[in-house]
Every structure is written in C-alpha cells, then in structure tokens.
Short mmCIF file of C-alpha atoms and ligand atoms in Angstrom, two decimals:
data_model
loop_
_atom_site.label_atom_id
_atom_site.label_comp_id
_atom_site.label_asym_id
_atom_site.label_seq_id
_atom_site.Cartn_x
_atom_site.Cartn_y
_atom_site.Cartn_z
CA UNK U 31 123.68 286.82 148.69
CA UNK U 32 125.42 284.61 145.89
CA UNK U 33 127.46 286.02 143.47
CA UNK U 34 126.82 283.51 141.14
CA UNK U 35 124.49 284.11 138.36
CA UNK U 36 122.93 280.97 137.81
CA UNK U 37 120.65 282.50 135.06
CA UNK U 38 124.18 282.43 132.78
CA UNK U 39 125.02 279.09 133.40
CA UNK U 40 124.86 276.48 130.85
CA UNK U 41 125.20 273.39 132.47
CA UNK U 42 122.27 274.42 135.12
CA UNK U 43 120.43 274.94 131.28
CA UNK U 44 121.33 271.88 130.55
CA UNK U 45 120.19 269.51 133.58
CA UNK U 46 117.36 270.97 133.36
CA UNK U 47 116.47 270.39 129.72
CA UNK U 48 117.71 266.56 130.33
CA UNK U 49 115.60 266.73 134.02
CA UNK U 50 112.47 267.54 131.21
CA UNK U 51 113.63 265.44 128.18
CA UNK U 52 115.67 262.09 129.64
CA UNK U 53 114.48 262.59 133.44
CA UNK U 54 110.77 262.96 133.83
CA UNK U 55 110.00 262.72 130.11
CA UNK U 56 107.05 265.19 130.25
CA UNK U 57 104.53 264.38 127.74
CA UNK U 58 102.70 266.83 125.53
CA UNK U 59 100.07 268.41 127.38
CA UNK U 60 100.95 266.12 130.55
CA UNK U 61 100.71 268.24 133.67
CA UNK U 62 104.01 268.40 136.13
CA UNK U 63 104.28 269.35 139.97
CA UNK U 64 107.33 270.14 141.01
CA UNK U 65 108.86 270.18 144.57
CA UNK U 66 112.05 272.27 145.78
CA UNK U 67 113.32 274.29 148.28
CA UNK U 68 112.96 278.02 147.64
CA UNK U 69 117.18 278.52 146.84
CA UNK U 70 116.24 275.99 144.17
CA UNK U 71 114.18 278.99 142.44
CA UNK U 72 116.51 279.61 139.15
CA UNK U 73 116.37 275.86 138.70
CA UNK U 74 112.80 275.41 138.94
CA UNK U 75 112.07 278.53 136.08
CA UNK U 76 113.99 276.57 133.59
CA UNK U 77 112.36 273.84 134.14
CA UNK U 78 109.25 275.42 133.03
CA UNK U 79 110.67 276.90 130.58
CA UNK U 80 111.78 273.47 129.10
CA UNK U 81 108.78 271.87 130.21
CA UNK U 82 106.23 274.28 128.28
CA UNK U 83 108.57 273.95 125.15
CA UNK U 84 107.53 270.61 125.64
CA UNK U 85 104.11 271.13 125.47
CA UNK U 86 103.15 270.79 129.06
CA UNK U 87 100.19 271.57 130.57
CA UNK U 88 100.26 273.39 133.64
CA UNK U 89 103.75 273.44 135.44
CA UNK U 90 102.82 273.85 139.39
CA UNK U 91 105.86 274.84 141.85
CA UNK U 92 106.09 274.01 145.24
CA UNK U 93 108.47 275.66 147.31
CA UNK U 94 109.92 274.91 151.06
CA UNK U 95 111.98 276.57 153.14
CA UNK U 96 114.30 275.54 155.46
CA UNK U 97 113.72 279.22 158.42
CA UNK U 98 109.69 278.09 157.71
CA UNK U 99 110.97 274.68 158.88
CA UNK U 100 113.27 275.62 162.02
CA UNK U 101 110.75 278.57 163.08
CA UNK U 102 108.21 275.65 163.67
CA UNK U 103 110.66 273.53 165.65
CA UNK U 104 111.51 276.96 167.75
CA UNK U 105 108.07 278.23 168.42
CA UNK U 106 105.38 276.27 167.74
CA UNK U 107 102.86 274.16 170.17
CA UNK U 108 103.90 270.61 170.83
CA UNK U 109 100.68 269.35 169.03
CA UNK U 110 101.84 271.01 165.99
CA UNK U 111 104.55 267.92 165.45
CA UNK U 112 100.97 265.47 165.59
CA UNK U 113 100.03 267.43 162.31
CA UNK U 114 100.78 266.90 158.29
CA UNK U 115 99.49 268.33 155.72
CA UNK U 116 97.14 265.54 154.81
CA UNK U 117 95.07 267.48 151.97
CA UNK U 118 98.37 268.69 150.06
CA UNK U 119 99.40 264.79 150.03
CA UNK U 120 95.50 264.03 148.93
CA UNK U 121 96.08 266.67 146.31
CA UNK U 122 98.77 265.27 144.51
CA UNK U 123 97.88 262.01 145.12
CA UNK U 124 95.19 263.25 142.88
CA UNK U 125 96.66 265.08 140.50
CA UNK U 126 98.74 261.48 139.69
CA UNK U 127 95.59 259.78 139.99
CA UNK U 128 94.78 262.04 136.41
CA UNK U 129 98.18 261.33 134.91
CA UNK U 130 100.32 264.45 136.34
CA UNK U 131 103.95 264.00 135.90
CA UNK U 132 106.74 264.77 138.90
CA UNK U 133 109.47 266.00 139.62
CA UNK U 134 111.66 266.75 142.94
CA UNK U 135 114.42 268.23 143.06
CA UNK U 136 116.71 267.71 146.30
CA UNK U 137 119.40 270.87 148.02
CA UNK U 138 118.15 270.89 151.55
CA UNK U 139 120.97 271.19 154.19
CA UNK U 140 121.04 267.31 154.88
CA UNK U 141 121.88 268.79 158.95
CA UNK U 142 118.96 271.08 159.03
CA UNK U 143 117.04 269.07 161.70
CA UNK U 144 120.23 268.30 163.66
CA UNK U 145 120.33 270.48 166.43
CA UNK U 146 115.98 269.88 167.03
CA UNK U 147 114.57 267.90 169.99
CA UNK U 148 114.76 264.06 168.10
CA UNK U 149 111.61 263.54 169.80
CA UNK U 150 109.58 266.34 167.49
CA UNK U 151 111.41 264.90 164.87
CA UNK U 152 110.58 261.65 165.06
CA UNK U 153 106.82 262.97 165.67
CA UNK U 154 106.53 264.93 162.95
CA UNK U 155 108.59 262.33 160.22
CA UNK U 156 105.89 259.91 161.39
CA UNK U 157 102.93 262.16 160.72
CA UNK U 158 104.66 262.92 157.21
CA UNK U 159 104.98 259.14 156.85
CA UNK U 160 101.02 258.56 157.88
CA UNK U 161 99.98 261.19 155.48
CA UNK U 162 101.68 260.47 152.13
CA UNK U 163 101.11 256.80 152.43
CA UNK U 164 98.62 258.08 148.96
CA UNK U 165 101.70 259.65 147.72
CA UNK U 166 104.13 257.00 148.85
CA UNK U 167 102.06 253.99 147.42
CA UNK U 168 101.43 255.60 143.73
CA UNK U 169 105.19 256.33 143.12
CA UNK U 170 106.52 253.20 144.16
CA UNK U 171 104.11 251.68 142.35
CA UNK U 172 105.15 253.78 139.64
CA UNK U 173 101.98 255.24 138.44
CA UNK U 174 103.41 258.45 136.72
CA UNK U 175 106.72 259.30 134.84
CA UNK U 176 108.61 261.19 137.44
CA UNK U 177 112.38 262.12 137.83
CA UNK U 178 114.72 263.91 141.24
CA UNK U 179 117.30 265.84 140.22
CA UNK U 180 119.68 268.02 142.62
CA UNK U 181 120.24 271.89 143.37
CA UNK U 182 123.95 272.62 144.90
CA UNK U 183 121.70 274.44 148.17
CA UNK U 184 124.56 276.81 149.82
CA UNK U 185 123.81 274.81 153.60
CA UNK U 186 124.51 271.48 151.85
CA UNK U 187 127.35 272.52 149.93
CA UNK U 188 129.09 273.95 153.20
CA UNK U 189 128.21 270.17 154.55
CA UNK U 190 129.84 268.62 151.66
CA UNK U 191 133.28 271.31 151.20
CA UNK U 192 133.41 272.56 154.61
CA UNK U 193 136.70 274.36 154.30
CA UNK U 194 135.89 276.51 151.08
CA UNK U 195 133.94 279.88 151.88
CA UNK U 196 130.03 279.86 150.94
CA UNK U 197 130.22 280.83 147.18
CA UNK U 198 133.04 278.77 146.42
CA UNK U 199 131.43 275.60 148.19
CA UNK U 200 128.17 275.74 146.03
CA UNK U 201 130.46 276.47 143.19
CA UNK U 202 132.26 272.79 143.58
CA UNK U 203 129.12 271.11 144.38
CA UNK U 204 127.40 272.49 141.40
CA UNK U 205 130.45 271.16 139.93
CA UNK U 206 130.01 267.82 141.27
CA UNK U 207 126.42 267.71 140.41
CA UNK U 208 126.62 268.46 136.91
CA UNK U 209 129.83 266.06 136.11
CA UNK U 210 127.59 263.19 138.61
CA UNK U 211 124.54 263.98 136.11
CA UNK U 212 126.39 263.93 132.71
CA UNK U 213 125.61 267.25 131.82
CA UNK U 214 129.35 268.58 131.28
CA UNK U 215 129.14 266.34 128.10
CA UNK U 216 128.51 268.48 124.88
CA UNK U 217 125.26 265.89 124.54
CA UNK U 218 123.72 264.82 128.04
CA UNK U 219 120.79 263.25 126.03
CA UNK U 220 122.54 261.32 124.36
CA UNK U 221 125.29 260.49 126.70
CA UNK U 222 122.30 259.52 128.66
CA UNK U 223 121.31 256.59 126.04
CA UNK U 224 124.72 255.41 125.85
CA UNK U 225 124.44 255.59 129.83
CA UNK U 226 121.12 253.36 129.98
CA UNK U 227 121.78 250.82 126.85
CA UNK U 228 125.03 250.35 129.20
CA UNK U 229 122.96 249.51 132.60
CA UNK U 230 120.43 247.56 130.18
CA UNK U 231 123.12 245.29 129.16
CA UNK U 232 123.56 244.76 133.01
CA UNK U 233 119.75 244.40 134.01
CA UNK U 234 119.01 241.81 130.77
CA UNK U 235 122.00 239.67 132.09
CA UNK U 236 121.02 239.64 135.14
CA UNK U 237 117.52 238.91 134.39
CA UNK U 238 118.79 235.61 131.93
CA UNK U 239 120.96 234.43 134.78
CA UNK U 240 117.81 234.70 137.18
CA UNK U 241 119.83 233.97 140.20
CA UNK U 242 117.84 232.48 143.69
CA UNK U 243 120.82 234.06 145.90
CA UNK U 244 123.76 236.75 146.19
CA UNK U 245 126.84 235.83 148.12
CA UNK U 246 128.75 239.20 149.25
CA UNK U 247 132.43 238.40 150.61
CA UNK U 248 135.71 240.51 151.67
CA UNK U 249 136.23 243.12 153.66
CA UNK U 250 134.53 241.94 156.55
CA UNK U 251 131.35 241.12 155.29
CA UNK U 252 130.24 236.85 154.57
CA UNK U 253 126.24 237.92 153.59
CA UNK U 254 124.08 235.82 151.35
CA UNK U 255 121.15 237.57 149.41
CA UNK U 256 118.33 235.26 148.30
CA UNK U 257 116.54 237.44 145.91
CA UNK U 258 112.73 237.58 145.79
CA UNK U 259 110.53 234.72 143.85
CA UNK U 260 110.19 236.36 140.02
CA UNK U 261 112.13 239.17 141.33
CA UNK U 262 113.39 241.94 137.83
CA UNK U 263 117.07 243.73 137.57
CA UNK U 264 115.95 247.24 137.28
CA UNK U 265 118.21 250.14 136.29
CA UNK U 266 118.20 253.79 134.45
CA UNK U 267 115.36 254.06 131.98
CA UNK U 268 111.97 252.28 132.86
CA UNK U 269 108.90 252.22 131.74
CA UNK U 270 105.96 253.38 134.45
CA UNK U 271 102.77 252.09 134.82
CA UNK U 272 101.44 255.12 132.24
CA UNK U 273 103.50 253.53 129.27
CA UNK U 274 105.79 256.72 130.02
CA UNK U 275 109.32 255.80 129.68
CA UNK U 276 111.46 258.07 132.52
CA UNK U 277 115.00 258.01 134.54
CA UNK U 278 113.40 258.42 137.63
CA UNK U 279 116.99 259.50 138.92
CA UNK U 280 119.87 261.71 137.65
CA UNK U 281 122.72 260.45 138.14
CA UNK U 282 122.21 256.88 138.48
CA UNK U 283 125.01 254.23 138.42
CA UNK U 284 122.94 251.27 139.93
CA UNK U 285 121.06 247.90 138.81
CA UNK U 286 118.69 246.64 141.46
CA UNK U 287 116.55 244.65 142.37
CA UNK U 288 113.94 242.67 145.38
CA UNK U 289 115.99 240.40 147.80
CA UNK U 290 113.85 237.87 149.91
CA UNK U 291 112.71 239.47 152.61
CA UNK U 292 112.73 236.22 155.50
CA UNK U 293 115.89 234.69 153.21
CA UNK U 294 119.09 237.27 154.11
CA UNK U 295 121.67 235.26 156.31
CA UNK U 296 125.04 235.94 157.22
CA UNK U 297 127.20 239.57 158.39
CA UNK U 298 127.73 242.84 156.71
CA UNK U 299 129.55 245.80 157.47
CA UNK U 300 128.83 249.47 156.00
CA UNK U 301 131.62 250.83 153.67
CA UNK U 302 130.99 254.68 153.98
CA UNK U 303 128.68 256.91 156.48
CA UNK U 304 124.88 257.05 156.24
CA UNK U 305 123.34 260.40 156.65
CA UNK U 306 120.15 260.26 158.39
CA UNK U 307 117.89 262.56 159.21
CA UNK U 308 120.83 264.78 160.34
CA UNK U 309 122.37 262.03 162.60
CA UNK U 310 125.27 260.25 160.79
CA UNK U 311 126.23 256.64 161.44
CA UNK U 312 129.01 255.23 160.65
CA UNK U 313 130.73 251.97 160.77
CA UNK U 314 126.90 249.82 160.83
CA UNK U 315 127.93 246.25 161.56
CA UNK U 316 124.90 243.72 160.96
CA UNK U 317 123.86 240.14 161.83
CA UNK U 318 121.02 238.66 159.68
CA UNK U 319 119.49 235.63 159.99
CA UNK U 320 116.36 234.39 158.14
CA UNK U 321 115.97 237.99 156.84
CA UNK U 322 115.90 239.52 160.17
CA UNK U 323 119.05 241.42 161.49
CA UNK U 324 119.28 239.90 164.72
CA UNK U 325 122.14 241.75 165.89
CA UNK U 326 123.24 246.01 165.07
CA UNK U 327 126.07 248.07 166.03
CA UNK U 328 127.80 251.47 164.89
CA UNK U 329 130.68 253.28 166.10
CA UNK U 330 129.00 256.54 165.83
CA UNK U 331 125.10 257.03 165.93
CA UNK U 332 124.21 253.78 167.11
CA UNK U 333 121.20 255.13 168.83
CA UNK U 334 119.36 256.83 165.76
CA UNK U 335 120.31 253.30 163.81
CA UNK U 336 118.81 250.86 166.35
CA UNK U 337 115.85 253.29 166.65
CA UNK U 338 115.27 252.72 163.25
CA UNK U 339 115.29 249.28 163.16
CA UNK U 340 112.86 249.51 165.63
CA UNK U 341 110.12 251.77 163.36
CA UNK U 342 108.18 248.56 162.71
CA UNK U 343 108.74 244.86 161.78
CA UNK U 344 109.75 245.37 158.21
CA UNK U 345 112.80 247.88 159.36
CA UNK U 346 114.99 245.10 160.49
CA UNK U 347 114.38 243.36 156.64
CA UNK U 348 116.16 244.18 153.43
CA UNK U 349 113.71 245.99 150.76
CA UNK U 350 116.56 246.53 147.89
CA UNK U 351 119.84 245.28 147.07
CA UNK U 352 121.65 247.13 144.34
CA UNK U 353 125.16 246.79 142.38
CA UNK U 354 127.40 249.57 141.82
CA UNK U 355 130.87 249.08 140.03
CA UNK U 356 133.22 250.61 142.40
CA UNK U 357 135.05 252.60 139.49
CA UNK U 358 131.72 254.27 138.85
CA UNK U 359 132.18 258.40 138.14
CA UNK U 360 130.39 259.74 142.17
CA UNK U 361 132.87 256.17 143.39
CA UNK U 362 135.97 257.95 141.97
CA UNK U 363 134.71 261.36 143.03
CA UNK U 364 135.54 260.39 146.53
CA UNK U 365 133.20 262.81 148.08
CA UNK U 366 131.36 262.05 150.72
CA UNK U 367 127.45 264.06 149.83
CA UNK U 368 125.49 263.03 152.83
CA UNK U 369 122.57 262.24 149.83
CA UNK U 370 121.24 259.03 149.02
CA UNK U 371 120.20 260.23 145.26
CA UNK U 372 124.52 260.33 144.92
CA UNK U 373 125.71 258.17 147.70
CA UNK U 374 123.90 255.38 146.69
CA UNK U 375 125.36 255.34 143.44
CA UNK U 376 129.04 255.27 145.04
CA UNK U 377 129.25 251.64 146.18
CA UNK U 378 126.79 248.51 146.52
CA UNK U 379 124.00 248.84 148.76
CA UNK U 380 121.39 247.35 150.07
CA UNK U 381 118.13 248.90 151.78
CA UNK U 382 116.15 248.01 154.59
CA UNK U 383 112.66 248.48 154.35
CA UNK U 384 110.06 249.08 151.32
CA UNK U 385 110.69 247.13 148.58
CA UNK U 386 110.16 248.23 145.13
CA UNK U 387 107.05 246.19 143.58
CA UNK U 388 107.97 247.10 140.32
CA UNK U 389 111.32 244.95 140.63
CA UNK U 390 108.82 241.97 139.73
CA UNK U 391 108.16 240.03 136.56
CA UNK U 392 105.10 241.86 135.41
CA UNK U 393 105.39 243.87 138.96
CA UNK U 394 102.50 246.44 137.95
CA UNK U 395 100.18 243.83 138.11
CA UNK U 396 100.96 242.13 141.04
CA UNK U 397 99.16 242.91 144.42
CA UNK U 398 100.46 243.36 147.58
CA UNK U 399 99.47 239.78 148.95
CA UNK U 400 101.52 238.89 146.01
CA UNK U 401 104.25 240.97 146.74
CA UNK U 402 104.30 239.69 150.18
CA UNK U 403 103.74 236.33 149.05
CA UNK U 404 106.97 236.30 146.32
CA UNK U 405 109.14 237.95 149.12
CA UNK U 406 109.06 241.74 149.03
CA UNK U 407 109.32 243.42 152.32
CA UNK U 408 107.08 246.04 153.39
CA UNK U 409 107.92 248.88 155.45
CA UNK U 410 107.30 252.76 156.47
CA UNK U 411 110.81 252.79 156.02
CA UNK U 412 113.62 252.28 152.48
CA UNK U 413 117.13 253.64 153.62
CA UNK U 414 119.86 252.66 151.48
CA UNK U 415 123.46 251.69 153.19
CA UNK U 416 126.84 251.16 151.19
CA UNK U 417 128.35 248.01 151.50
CA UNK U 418 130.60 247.63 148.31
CA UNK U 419 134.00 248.99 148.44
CA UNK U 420 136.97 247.44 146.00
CA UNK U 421 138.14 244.55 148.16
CA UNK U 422 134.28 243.33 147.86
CA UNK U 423 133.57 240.25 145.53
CA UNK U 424 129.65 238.53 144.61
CA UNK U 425 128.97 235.30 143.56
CA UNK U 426 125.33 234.18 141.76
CA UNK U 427 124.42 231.65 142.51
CA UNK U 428 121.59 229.19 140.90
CA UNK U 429 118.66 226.94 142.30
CA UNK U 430 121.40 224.08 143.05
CA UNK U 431 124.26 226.11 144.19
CA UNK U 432 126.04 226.72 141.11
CA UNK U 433 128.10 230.11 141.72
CA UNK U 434 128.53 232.44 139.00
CA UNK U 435 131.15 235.46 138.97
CA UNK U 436 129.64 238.97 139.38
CA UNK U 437 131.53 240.96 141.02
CA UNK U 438 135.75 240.77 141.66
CA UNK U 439 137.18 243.46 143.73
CA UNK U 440 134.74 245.68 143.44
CA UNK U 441 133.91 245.27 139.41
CA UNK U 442 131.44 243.71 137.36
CA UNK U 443 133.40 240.27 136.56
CA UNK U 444 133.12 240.73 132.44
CA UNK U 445 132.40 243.42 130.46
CA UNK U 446 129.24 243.87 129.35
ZN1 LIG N 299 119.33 251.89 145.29
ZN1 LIG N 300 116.96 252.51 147.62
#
C-alpha cells in the first residue's frame, strides 16, 4: 500500500479539472465514459467530481486490472485469446453514436504482457483490434470531444525510475506527469491557451506554406516525406466532428499531419526506443521506397518490429508524420516513459499505419475512397517512432522543388 494520499494533492486536482475543462471539454449535460486501470481510482473520482460541476450527465467508469489480465494469460483455455468483448465495444460505439464524451486515462505497466506466450498476445491484440474497429473508426474520425490523460501506475513508474523504491518512483513520475501536462503552473487553463495559440501559430504556417514534400537530413537519416493531396497541420486544440472543441491529449508538444502513403522515399533511423507491447526496439533502421519500407532492421527486438510490419499491407506505410522542437519540456526531461502519449512528444516522429482522416482540408467530410484516393494510409495498425533528435534538420519543399527552412538542428527555423 502507498503512502501517498493522493486525495491531498493539488496538482492531481488540478489535471483533472483541466482533463474536464481544456482536455475533453465536457459539455453541459453531455454524457462521459471513462476508461482506467483500477490504481487510477482517486483520479477517476475527481474527475466526476469536476465533470458533474460541469453539468454532466451521467459519468460511467470503467475499470481494468492488470492480476484480471495476467490470471487470463495463466489459466485460461486457449480459445479464450479468439474472444473480445465485442458488445462492450458495440456499447460505446453507441453511446458516441448519441454524443457521449471520452476520456482514457493511461498507467498500465507498459511490461505487463512481457513475460506471456507472444503468440496469445498477438491472438488476443488481434481480436481487440477486430472488435473495436466501431470504436476505432468513430474516434479517428473524431465523432466526440474526447481527451487521454495519465495516472503515475506504481508498475510503470518502477519501469520508468527503476532504482528509486516503489513510493518514491510514483512520486517522480507523478512529478513528471504533472510538469509534462502544465499543471504545476498556478493557471493550467490558461497556460493551456497560451500552449495551443503557440502550436496554432505552427499549424496556420504550415497550412499557408502547403508543402507537397518533407526532406529529413542528419544524423543518419536522408528521408523525403511527400505529404498527402489537401493534407491539414493539426495540433493541440481541435474542433471534432460534434462542433466540440477538445485537446484530445495532455501533454502535447506536436503539429502533424497525413504524409503520402505510396510517396515516402529515402532512409531513416529511430532516435530513442519504442516500447511495444512490452517488447522494446531499439535502434529501427528503415529503407522506403515509393511509400513502402522495403528494407527493416533493429539492434534489439527486431523480431516483434518486422512482425509488425508484417500485420497487413498498410503496416509497412507511414500514417502520420509529426514535428516536435527538440527543446520541447518531455525533450529536455530526458526520460525515457516507454508511452507514446509522452514519448511522442519528445522528438519528431512519424507513424506507420492509420492515418488520421481528420488531417484533411474539410477531413470530416471526406470518405474513405477519398482518403485513399488523396493519399492516407489505412491500417489495423498507428505506432509512432522518434526520429528527430538535435543534429536533425527539414526542408519544405514546394510543387517545383523550392526548399523552405523548417527545422535546423533540431528547432523550428524562426520563431513563430
Ligand atoms: Zn503523433
Ligand atoms: Zn501517432
């Protein structure tokens, strides 16, 4: 048991009063679901308590946890990894079918499937993936204002400071999550504004310079990015497809946007570990050509990585690529959270898989022939990968080749 009284702790108050407020901006009488694992508990009562303040509906928990997890990899049936819960999925797929708000919040032990037979894994990740295609499709899609927020869970904390004893571990993540999510700031809400008008400035010039390609070089990588016909700079606050405008994450330090998915040419080489599925890989060395990585390697995990490029024919395409000054706050942190909701925002990345068909001019509208058709990628998979570092420069560059600064070492070129 924790010594840590959580119920006493303003910042945990406070992220989740800007998780209610900035993050999923509940609306009066909207209804929210929420999803966390159990330890998460302390969090999840004050955000109902901040959600019914602001006049929600009904606020509707629910819980996992990790021993319900392992006890089915230790005991049960083989057939049982052929099964998802299909009518939960249906459920909410529902419940955002009649305008229910969401939020997740995120503190598993990132390991906690490590030590299982891969093969059960794998099953059971692609029954999960089968299931909540309902799920999957309305959020990116972005039917519903919804927001993931973190809980400093004692396993992942232990992953994260392995050499400080339980207590102190979650104590120095919880740390890391509240600086990471601006809520150390006497104002998070409005630190958050400042925070978005500041990535807005990034998206709108971005958006004005409409650039056809991005050309990554230093370090080891020489990778050219044609971005996706009518393709959108997307970043912090947007607007979803119920007029709701959310931060679907806290923190967030990215812009991003849709690359071409058969126009990616050229080498790239990952800049800090990916955590996956309890496997990490490090040192991912790629080949593209015409959009398709034609060549893989890592130092450690290869297996798990080439595997994955192997879940269908859109897991060897880009789905994302996203710019992250290297002198951003989680950068400059130096820690290493085996999460994509922070990693992600510690470098540049780019994802392979799903693309985001919001990241389109008028993207709500389109349909997935036109998605295809523009460029976006399509896949059962989106993992993100860093590739920016400070030695890493981008060029934009126009319809006729013009280049355009971006990025030097690791920095957006100018200020804006
Ligand atoms: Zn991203
Ligand atoms: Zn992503």
């Amino acid at each position: 048991m924790t010594k840590i009284n959580w119920d006493e702790s303003a910042e945990l108050d406070k992220l989740a009063e800007l998780s209610i407020k900035t993050g999923v901006a509940l609306q009066p009488g909207q209804d929210l679901i929420i999803t966390a694992p159990i330890e998460a508990a302390p969090l999840v009562r004050k955000l109902a308590q901040h959600a019914y303040k602001a006049g929600a509906g009904i606020v509707t928990p629910f819980y996992t946890d990790p021993e319900v997890v392992l006890a089915r990899y230790k005991h049960a049936d083989k057939t049982s990894f052929e099964k998802a819960t299909d009518w939960l999925f249906d459920g909410m797929a529902n419940a955002f079918d009649t305008n229910t708000a969401r939020l997740a919040v995120v503190g598993d032990d990132p390991m906690l499937l490590a030590e299982q037979n891969p093969e059960d894994v794998g099953q059971a990740n692609k029954a999960i993936s089968k299931a909540s295609s309902s799920v999957r499709e309305r959020i990116t899609r972005f039917d519903v204002n919804w927001n993931i927020i973190a809980w400093p869970g004692t396993q992942w904390a232990k992953r994260v400071f392995p050499d400080l004893s339980d207590e102190d571990a979650q104590i120095a993540l919880a740390d890391a999550i509240f600086e990471a999510s601006r809520v150390t700031m006497l104002d998070p809400i409005s630190a958050w504004d400042e925070h978005n008008n500041r990535l807005r400035r990034r998206t709108n010039w971005l958006n004005t310079q409409n650039f056809a390609a991005l050309h990554f070089y230093g370090d080891g990588t020489d990778l050219m990015v044609g971005l996706a016909q009518d393709h959108e700079w997307m970043g912090g606050a947007s607007v979803a497809r119920n007029g709701v405008t959310c931060n679907p994450n806290i923190p967030t330090e990215e812009v991003f946007t849709t690359p071409h998915a058969t126009n990616v040419n050229g080498h790239v080489k990952s800049t800090k570990p990916l955590s996956h599925q309890g496997t990490l890989i490090e040192d991912i060395s790629v080949t593209f050509k015409d959009g398709v990585i034609t060549d893989a390697s890592a130092s450690k995990g290869e297996e798990v990585f080439l595997k994955l490029l192997d879940t269908d024919e859109g897991a060897r395409r880009l789905g994302e690529v996203a710019l992250v000054p290297h002198g951003s706050p989680i950068s400059q942190s130096g820690l290493l959270f085996y999460n994509t909701l922070f990693d992600e925002n510690a470098a540049c990345h780019i994802a392979l898989g799903q693309c985001y068909s919001k990241c389109f001019k008028n993207g709500s509208e389109l349909s997935q022939e036109e998605v295809v058709a523009r460029g976006g990628n399509s896949s059962m998979i989106h993992v993100d990968w860093m590739i920016g570092s400070g030695a890493i420069n981008i060029d934009g560059l126009d319809a006729t080749g013009n280049t355009t600064p971006v990025f030097r070492n690791g920095e957006w070129d100018s200020e804006l």
